mmCIF file of C-alpha atoms in Angstrom:
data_model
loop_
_atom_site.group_PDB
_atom_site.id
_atom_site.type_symbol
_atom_site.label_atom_id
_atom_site.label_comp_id
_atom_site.label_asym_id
_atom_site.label_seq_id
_atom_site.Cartn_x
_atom_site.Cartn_y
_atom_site.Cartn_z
ATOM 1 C CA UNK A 1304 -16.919 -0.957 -12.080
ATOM 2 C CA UNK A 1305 -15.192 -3.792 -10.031
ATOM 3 C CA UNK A 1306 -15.564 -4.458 -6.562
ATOM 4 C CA UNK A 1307 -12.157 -3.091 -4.555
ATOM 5 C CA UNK A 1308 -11.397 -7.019 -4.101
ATOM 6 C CA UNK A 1309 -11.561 -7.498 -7.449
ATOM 7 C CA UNK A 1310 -9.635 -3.610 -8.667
ATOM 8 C CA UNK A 1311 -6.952 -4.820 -6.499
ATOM 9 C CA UNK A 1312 -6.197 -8.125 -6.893
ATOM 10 C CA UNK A 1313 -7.120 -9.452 -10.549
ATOM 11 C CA UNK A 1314 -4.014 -10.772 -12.454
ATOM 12 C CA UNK A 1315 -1.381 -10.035 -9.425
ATOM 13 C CA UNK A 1316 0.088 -12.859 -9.497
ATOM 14 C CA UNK A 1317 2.689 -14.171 -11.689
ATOM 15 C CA UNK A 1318 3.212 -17.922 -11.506
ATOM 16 C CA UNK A 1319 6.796 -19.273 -10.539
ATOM 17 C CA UNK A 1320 6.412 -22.696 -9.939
ATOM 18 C CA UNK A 1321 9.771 -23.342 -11.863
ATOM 19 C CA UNK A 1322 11.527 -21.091 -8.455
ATOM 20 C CA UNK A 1323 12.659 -22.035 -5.636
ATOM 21 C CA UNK A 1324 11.151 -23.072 -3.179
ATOM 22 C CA UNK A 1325 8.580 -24.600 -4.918
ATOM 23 C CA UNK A 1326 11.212 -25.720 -8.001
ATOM 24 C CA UNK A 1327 8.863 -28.045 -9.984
ATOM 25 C CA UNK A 1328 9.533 -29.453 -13.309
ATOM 26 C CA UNK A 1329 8.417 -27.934 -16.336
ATOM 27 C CA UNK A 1330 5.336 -29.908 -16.474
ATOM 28 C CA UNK A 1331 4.262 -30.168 -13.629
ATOM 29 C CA UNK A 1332 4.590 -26.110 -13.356
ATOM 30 C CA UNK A 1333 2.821 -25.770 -16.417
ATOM 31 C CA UNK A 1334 0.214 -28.262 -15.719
ATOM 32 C CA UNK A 1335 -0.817 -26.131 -12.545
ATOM 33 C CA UNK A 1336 -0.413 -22.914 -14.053
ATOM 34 C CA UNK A 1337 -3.306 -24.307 -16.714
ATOM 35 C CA UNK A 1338 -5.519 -25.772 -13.885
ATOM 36 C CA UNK A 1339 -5.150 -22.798 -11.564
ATOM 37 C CA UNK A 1340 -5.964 -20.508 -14.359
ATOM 38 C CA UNK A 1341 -9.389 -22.443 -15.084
ATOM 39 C CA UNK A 1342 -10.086 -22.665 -11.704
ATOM 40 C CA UNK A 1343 -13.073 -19.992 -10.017
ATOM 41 C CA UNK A 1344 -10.351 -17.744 -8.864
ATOM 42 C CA UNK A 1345 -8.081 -17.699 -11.742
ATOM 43 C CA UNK A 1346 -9.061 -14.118 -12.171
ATOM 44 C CA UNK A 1347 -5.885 -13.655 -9.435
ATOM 45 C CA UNK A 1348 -3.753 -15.286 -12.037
ATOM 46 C CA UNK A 1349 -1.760 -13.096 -14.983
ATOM 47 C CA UNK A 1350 1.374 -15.269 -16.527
ATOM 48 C CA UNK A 1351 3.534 -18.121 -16.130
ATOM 49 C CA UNK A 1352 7.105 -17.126 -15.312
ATOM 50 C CA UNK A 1353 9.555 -18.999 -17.302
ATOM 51 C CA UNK A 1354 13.413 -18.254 -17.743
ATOM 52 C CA UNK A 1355 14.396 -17.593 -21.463
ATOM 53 C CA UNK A 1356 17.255 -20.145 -21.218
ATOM 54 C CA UNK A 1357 13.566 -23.096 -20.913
ATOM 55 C CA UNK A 1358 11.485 -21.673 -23.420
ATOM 56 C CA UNK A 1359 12.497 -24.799 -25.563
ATOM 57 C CA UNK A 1360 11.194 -26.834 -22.357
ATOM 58 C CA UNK A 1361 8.143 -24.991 -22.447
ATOM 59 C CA UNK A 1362 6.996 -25.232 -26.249
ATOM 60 C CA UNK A 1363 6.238 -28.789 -26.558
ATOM 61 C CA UNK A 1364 3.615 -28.208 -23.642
ATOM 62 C CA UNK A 1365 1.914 -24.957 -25.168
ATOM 63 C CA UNK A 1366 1.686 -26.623 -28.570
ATOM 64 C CA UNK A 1367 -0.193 -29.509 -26.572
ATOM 65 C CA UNK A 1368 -2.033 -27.557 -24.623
ATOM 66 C CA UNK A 1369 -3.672 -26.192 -27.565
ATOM 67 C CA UNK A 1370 -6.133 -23.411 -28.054
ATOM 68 C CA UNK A 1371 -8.109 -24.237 -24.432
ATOM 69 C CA UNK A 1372 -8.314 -21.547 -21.791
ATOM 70 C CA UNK A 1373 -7.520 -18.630 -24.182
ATOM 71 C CA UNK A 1374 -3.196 -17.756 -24.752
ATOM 72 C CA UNK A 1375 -0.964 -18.563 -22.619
ATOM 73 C CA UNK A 1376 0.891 -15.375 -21.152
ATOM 74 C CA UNK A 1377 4.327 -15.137 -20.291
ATOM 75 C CA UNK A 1378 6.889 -13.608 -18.448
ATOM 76 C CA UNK A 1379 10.267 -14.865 -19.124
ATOM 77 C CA UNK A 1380 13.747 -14.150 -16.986
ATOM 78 C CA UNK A 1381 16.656 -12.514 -19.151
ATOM 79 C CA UNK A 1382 19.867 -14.211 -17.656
ATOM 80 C CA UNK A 1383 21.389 -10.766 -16.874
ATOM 81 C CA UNK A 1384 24.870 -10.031 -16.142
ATOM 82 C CA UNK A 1385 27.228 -8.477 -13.961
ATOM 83 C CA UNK A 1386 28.494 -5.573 -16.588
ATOM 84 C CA UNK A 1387 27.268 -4.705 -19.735
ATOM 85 C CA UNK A 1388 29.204 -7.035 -22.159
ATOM 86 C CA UNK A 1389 28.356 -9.936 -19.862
ATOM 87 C CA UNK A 1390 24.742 -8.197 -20.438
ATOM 88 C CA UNK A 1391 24.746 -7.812 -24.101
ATOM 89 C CA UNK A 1392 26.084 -11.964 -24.527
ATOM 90 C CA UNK A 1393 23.281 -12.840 -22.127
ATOM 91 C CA UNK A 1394 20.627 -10.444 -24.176
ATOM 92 C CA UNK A 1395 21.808 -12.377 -27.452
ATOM 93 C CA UNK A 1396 20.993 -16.286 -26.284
ATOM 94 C CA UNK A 1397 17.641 -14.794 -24.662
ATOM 95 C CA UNK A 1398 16.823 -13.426 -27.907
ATOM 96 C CA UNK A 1399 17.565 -16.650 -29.928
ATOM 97 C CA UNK A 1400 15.433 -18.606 -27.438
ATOM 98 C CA UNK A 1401 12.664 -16.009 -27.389
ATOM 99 C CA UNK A 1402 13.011 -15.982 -30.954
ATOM 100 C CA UNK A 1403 12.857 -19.344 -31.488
ATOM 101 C CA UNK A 1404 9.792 -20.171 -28.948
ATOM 102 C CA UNK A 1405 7.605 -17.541 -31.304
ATOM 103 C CA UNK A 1406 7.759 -19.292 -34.453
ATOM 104 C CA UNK A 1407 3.995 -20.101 -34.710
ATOM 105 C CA UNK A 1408 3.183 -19.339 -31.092
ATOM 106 C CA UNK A 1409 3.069 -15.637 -31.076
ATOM 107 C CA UNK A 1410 -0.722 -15.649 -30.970
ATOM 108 C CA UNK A 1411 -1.371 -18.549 -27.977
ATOM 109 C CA UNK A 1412 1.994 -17.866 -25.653
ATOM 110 C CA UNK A 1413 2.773 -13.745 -26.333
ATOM 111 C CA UNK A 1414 5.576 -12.832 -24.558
ATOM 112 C CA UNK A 1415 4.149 -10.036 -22.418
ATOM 113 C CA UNK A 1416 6.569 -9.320 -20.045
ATOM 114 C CA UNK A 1417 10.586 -9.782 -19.701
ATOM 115 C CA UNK A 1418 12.115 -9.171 -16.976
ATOM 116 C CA UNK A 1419 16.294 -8.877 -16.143
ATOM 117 C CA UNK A 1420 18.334 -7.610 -13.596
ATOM 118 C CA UNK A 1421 20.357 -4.039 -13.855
ATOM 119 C CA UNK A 1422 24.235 -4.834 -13.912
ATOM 120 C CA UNK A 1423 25.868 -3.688 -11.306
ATOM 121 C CA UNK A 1424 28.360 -1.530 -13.908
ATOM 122 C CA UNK A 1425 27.775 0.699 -16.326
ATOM 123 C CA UNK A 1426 25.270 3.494 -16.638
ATOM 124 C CA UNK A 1427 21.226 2.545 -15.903
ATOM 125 C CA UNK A 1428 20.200 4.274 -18.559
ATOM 126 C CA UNK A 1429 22.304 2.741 -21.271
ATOM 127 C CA UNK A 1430 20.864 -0.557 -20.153
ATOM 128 C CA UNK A 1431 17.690 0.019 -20.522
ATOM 129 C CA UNK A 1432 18.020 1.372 -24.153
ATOM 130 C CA UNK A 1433 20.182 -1.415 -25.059
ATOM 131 C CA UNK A 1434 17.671 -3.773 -23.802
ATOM 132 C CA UNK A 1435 14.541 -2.296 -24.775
ATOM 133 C CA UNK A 1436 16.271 -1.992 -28.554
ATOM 134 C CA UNK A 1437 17.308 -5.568 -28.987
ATOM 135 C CA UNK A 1438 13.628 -6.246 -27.773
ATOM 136 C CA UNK A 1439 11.936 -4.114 -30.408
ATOM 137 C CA UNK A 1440 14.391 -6.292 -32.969
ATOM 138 C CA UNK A 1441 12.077 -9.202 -32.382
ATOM 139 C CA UNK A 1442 9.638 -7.051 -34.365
ATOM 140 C CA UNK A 1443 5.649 -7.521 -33.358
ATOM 141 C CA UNK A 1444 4.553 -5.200 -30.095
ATOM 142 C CA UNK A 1445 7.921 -5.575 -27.464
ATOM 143 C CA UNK A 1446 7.358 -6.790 -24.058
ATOM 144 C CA UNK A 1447 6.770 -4.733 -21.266
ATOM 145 C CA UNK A 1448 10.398 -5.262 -19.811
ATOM 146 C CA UNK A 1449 10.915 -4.861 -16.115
ATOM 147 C CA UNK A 1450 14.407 -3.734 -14.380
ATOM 148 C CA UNK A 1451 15.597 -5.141 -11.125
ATOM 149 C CA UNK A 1452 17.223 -3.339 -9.100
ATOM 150 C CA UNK A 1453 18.897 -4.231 -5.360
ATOM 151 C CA UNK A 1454 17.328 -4.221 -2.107
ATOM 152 C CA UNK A 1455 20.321 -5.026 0.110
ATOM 153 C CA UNK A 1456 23.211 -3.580 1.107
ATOM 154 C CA UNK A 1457 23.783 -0.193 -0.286
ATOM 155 C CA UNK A 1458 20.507 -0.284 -1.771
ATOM 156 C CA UNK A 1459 19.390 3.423 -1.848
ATOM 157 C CA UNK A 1460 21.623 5.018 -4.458
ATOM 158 C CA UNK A 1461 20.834 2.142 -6.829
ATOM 159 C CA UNK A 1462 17.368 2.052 -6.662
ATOM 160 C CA UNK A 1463 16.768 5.617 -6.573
ATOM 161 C CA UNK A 1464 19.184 5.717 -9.987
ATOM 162 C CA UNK A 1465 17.386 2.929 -11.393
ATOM 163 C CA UNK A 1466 13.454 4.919 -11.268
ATOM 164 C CA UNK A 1467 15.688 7.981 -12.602
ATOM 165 C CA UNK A 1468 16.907 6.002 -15.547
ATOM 166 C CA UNK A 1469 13.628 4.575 -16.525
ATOM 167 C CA UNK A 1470 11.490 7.515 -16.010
ATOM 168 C CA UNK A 1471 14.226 9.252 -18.779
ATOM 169 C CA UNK A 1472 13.549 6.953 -20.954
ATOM 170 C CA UNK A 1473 10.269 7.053 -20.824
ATOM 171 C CA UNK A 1474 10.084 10.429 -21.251
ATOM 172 C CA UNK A 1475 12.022 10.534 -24.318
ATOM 173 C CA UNK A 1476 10.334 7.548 -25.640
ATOM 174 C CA UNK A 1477 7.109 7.065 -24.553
ATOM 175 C CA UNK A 1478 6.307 4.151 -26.424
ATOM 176 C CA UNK A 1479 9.064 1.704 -24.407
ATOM 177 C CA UNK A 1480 6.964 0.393 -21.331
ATOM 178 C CA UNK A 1481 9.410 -0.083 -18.482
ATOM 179 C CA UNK A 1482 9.447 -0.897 -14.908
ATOM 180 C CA UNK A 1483 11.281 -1.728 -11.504
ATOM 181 C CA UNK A 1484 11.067 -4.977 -10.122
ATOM 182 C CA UNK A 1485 11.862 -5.536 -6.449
ATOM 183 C CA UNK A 1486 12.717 -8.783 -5.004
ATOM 184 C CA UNK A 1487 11.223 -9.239 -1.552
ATOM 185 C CA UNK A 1488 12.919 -12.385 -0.062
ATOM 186 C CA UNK A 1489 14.694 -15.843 -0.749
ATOM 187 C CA UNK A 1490 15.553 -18.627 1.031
ATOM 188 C CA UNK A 1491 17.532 -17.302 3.400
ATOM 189 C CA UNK A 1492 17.143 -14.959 6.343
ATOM 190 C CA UNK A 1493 19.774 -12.480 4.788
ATOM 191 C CA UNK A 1494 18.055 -12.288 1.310
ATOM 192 C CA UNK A 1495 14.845 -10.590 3.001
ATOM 193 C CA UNK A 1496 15.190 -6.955 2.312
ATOM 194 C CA UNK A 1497 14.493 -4.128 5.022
ATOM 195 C CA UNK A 1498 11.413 -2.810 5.345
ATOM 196 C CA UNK A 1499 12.647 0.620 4.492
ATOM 197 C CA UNK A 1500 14.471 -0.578 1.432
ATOM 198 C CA UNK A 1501 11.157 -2.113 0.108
ATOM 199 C CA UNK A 1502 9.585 1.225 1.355
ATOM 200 C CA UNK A 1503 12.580 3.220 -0.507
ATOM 201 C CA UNK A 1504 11.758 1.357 -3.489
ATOM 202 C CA UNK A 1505 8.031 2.223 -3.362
ATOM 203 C CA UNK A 1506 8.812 5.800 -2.984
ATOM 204 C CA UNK A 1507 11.193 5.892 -5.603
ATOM 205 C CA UNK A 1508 9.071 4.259 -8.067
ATOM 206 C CA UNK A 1509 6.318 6.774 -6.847
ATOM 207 C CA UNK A 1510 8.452 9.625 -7.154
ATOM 208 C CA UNK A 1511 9.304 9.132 -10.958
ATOM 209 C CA UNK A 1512 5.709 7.578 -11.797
ATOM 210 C CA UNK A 1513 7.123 4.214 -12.778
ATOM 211 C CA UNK A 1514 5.325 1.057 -12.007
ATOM 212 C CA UNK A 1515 6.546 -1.677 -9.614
ATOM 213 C CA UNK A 1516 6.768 -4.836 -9.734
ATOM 214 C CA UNK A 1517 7.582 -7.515 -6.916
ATOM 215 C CA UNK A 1518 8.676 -11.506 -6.803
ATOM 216 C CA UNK A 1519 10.100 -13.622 -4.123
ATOM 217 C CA UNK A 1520 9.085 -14.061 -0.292
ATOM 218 C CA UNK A 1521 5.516 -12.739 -0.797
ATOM 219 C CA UNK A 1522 3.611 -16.298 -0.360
ATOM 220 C CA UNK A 1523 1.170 -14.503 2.692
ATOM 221 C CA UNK A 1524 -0.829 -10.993 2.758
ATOM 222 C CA UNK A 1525 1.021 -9.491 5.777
ATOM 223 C CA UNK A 1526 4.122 -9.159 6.844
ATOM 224 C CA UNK A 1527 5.384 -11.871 10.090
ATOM 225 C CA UNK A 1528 7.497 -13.970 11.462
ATOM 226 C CA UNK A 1529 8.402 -16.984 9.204
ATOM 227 C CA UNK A 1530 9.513 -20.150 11.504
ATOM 228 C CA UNK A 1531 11.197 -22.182 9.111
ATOM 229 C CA UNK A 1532 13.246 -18.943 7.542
ATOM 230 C CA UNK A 1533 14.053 -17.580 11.002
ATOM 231 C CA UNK A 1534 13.270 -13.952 9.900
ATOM 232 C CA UNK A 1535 10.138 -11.438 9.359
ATOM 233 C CA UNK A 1536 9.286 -11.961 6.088
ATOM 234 C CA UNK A 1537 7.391 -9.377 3.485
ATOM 235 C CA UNK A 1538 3.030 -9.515 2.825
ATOM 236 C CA UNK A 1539 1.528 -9.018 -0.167
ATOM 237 C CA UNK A 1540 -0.636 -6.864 0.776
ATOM 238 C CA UNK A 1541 1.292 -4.320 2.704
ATOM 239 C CA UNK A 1542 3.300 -3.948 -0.655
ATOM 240 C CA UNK A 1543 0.184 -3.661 -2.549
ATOM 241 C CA UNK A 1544 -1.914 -1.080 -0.244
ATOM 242 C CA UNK A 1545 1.762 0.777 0.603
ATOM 243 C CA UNK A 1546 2.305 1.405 -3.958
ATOM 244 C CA UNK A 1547 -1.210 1.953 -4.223
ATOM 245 C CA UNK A 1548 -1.818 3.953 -1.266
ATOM 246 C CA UNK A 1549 1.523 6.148 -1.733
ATOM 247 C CA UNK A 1550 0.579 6.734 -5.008
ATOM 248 C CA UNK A 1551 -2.876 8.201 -4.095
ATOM 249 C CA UNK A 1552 -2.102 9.917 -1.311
ATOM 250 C CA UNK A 1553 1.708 11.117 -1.948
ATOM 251 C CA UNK A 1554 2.465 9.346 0.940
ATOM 252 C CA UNK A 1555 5.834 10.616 2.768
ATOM 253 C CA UNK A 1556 8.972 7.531 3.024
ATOM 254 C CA UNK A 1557 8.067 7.333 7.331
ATOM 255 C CA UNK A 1558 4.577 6.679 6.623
ATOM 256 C CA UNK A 1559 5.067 4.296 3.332
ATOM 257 C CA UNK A 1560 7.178 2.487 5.676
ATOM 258 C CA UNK A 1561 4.547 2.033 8.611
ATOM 259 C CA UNK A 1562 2.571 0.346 5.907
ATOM 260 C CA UNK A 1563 5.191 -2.475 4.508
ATOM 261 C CA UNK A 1564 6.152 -2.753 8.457
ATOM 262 C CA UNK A 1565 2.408 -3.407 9.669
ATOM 263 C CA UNK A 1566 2.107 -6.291 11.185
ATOM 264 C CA UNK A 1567 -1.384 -6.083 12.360
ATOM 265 C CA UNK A 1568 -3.979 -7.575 9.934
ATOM 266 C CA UNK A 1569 -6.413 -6.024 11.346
ATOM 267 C CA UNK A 1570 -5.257 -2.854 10.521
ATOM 268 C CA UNK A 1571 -6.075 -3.895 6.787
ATOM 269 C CA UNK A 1572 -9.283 -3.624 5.478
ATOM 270 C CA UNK A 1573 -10.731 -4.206 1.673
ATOM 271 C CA UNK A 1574 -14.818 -3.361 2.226
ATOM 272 C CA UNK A 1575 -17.630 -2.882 -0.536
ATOM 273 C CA UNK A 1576 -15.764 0.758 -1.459
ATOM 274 C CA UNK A 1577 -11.873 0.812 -0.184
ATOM 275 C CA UNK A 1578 -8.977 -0.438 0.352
ATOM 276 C CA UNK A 1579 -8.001 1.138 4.220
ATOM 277 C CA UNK A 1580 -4.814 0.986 6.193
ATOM 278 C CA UNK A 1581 -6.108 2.743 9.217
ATOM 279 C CA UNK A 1582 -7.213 6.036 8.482
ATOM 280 C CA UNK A 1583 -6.185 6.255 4.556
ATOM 281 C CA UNK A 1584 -8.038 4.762 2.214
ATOM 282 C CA UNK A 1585 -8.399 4.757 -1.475
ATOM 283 C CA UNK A 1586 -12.126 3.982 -3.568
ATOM 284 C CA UNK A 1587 -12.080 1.535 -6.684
ATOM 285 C CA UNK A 1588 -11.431 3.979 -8.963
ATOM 286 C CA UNK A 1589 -8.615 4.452 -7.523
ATOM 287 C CA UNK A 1590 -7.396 1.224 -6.986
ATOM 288 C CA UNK A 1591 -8.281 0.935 -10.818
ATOM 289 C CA UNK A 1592 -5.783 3.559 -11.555
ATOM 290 C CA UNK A 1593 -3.267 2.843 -9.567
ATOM 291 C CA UNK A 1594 -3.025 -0.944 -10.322
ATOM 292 C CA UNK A 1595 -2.631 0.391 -14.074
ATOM 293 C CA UNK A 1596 0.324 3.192 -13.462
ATOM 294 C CA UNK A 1597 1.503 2.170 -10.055
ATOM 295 C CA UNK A 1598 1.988 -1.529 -8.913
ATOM 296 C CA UNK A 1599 1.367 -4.059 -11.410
ATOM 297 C CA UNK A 1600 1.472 -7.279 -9.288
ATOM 298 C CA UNK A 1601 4.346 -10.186 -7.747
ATOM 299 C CA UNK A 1602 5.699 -13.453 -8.880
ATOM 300 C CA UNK A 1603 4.576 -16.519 -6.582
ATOM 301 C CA UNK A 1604 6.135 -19.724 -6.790
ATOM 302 C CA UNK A 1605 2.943 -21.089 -5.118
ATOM 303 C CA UNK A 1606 -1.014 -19.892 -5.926
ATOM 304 C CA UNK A 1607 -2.489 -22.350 -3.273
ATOM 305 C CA UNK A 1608 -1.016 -20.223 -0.462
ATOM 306 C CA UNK A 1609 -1.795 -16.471 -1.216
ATOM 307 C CA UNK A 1610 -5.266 -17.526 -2.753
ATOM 308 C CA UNK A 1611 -6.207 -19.591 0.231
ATOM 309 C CA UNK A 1612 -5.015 -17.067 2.522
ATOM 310 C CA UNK A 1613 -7.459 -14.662 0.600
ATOM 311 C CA UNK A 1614 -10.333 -17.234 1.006
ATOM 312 C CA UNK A 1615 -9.910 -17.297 4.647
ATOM 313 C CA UNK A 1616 -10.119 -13.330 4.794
ATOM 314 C CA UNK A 1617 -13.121 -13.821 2.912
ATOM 315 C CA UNK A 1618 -12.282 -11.360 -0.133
ATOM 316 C CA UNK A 1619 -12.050 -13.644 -2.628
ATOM 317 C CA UNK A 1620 -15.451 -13.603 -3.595
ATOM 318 C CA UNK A 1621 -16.856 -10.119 -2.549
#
């Protein structure tokens, strides 16, 4: 059994070095992702985020990269669209690019995870078949393929239709793996969501047993007050504790709340046998479980800062 350091935080993060604000070129992305991964705590790492439209970008480098290190996993970024036909063009070109990138690397870069934002017309649930179909058309084992849905504005109705949608299809077929992805900031004051919209979305997910996924703004462990941005800004681990800990505990929307609002790290604790946030707490097993069915992880344009921000908490290595 692994340590709770380990139960909660292998393979969280999702490298986005291509995103702002990091925005690095291809290779020098890749080359990271490939030293990070190597490195003594590239247990942390999972994929390397890469929009469908750069797979071509990207093959040269996994073909030289060769067979060190083990595959190469990916998440790659559907283009999207703003109503279904806009959707279904978009699915088309990510398909010829996915496609294309697997001829002879289906074995040392599988494409693990896709990920592509809900339009905002047209019913959820249609989308996600449509999607999940023209996946399964690649042939092989489809990706897991993760939803976003919005955090700002009128973000309540969506989200809450968005877990409803996936849960459905789930339920009628149990084979598609699906999920809701959350973004958590940008570069920009405005594009941080509320805390009770990330909250919301935790709940939501909760509610209809679909996992979670984050990206964007989540460089630090706890929420605070970025400078530079001019706003409070989201922590990875108040959204990791608040899925994992409303999941355990059928937490009510006030209290799941509290947790993505603390801003008190010591009110955190990871110890030899749980993960705390004051008085709740939740054993590895648990952690295990929930890491699996809950909360799967976040995309991080940078590794240096979350992993060095572990270090100096001293749970890297416990």
């Amino acid at each position: 059994m692994p340590t709770i350091a380990r139960a909660l935080l292998s393979e969280t993060i999702d490298y986005a070095g291509l995103f702002p604000p990091a925005e690095l070129p291809m290779d020098e992305a890749f080359r990271r992702f490939l030293a990070h991964r190597t490195g003594d705590d590239g247990w942390l790492l999972a994929r390397f985020v890469c929009p469908a439209a750069r797979l071509g970008e990207l093959r040269p480098l996994v073909e030289a990269a060769g067979e060190a290190g083990g595959p190469i996993r990916l998440a790659v970024l559907g283009a999207g669209g703003d109503d279904p036909p806009a959707l279904a063009e978009a699915m088309e070109r990510d398909l010829d690019a996915i496609a294309s990138f697997g001829r002879g690397l289906v074995a040392a870069a599988p494409v693990e995870v896709f990920e592509v934002k809900l339009p905002g017309q047209g019913s959820f649930g249609e989308t996600v078949d449509f999607v999940c179909d023209r996946l399964e058309d690649l042939g092989a084992r489809p990706p897991e393929v993760f939803f976003e849905a919005p955090l700002l504005g009128d973000w309540r109705r969506p989200v809450e239709r968005a877990a409803r949608a996936l849960a459905a299809v789930h339920r009628v077929a149990p084979h598609r793996r699906v999920g809701l992805k959350i973004r958590c900031g940008g570069l920009e004051a405005a594009a941080v969501p509320s805390v009770e919209a990330v909250a919301g979305a935790i709940v939501a997910a909760r509610n209809e047993d679909v996992r979670l996924k984050a990206t964007q703004g989540l460089h630090h462990p706890f929420r605070h007050h970025d400078p530079e941005l001019g706003a409070t800004v989201h922590g990875f681990l108040n959204l990791l504790a608040a899925a994992v800990l409303a999941a355990e505990h059928r937490l009510d929307r006030a209290t799941v709340t509290a947790i993505v609002s603390e801003e008190d790290p010591a009110a955190f604790a990871i110890t030899e046998t749980a993960l705390r946030w004051r008085e709740l707490e939740a054993d590895v097993e648990a952690v295990v479980h929930r890491r699996l069915h809950a909360v799967t992880g976040f995309g991080s344009c940078s590794f240096t800062e979350p992993r060095d921000d572990l270090a100096a908490l001293g749970w890297l290595y416990m």
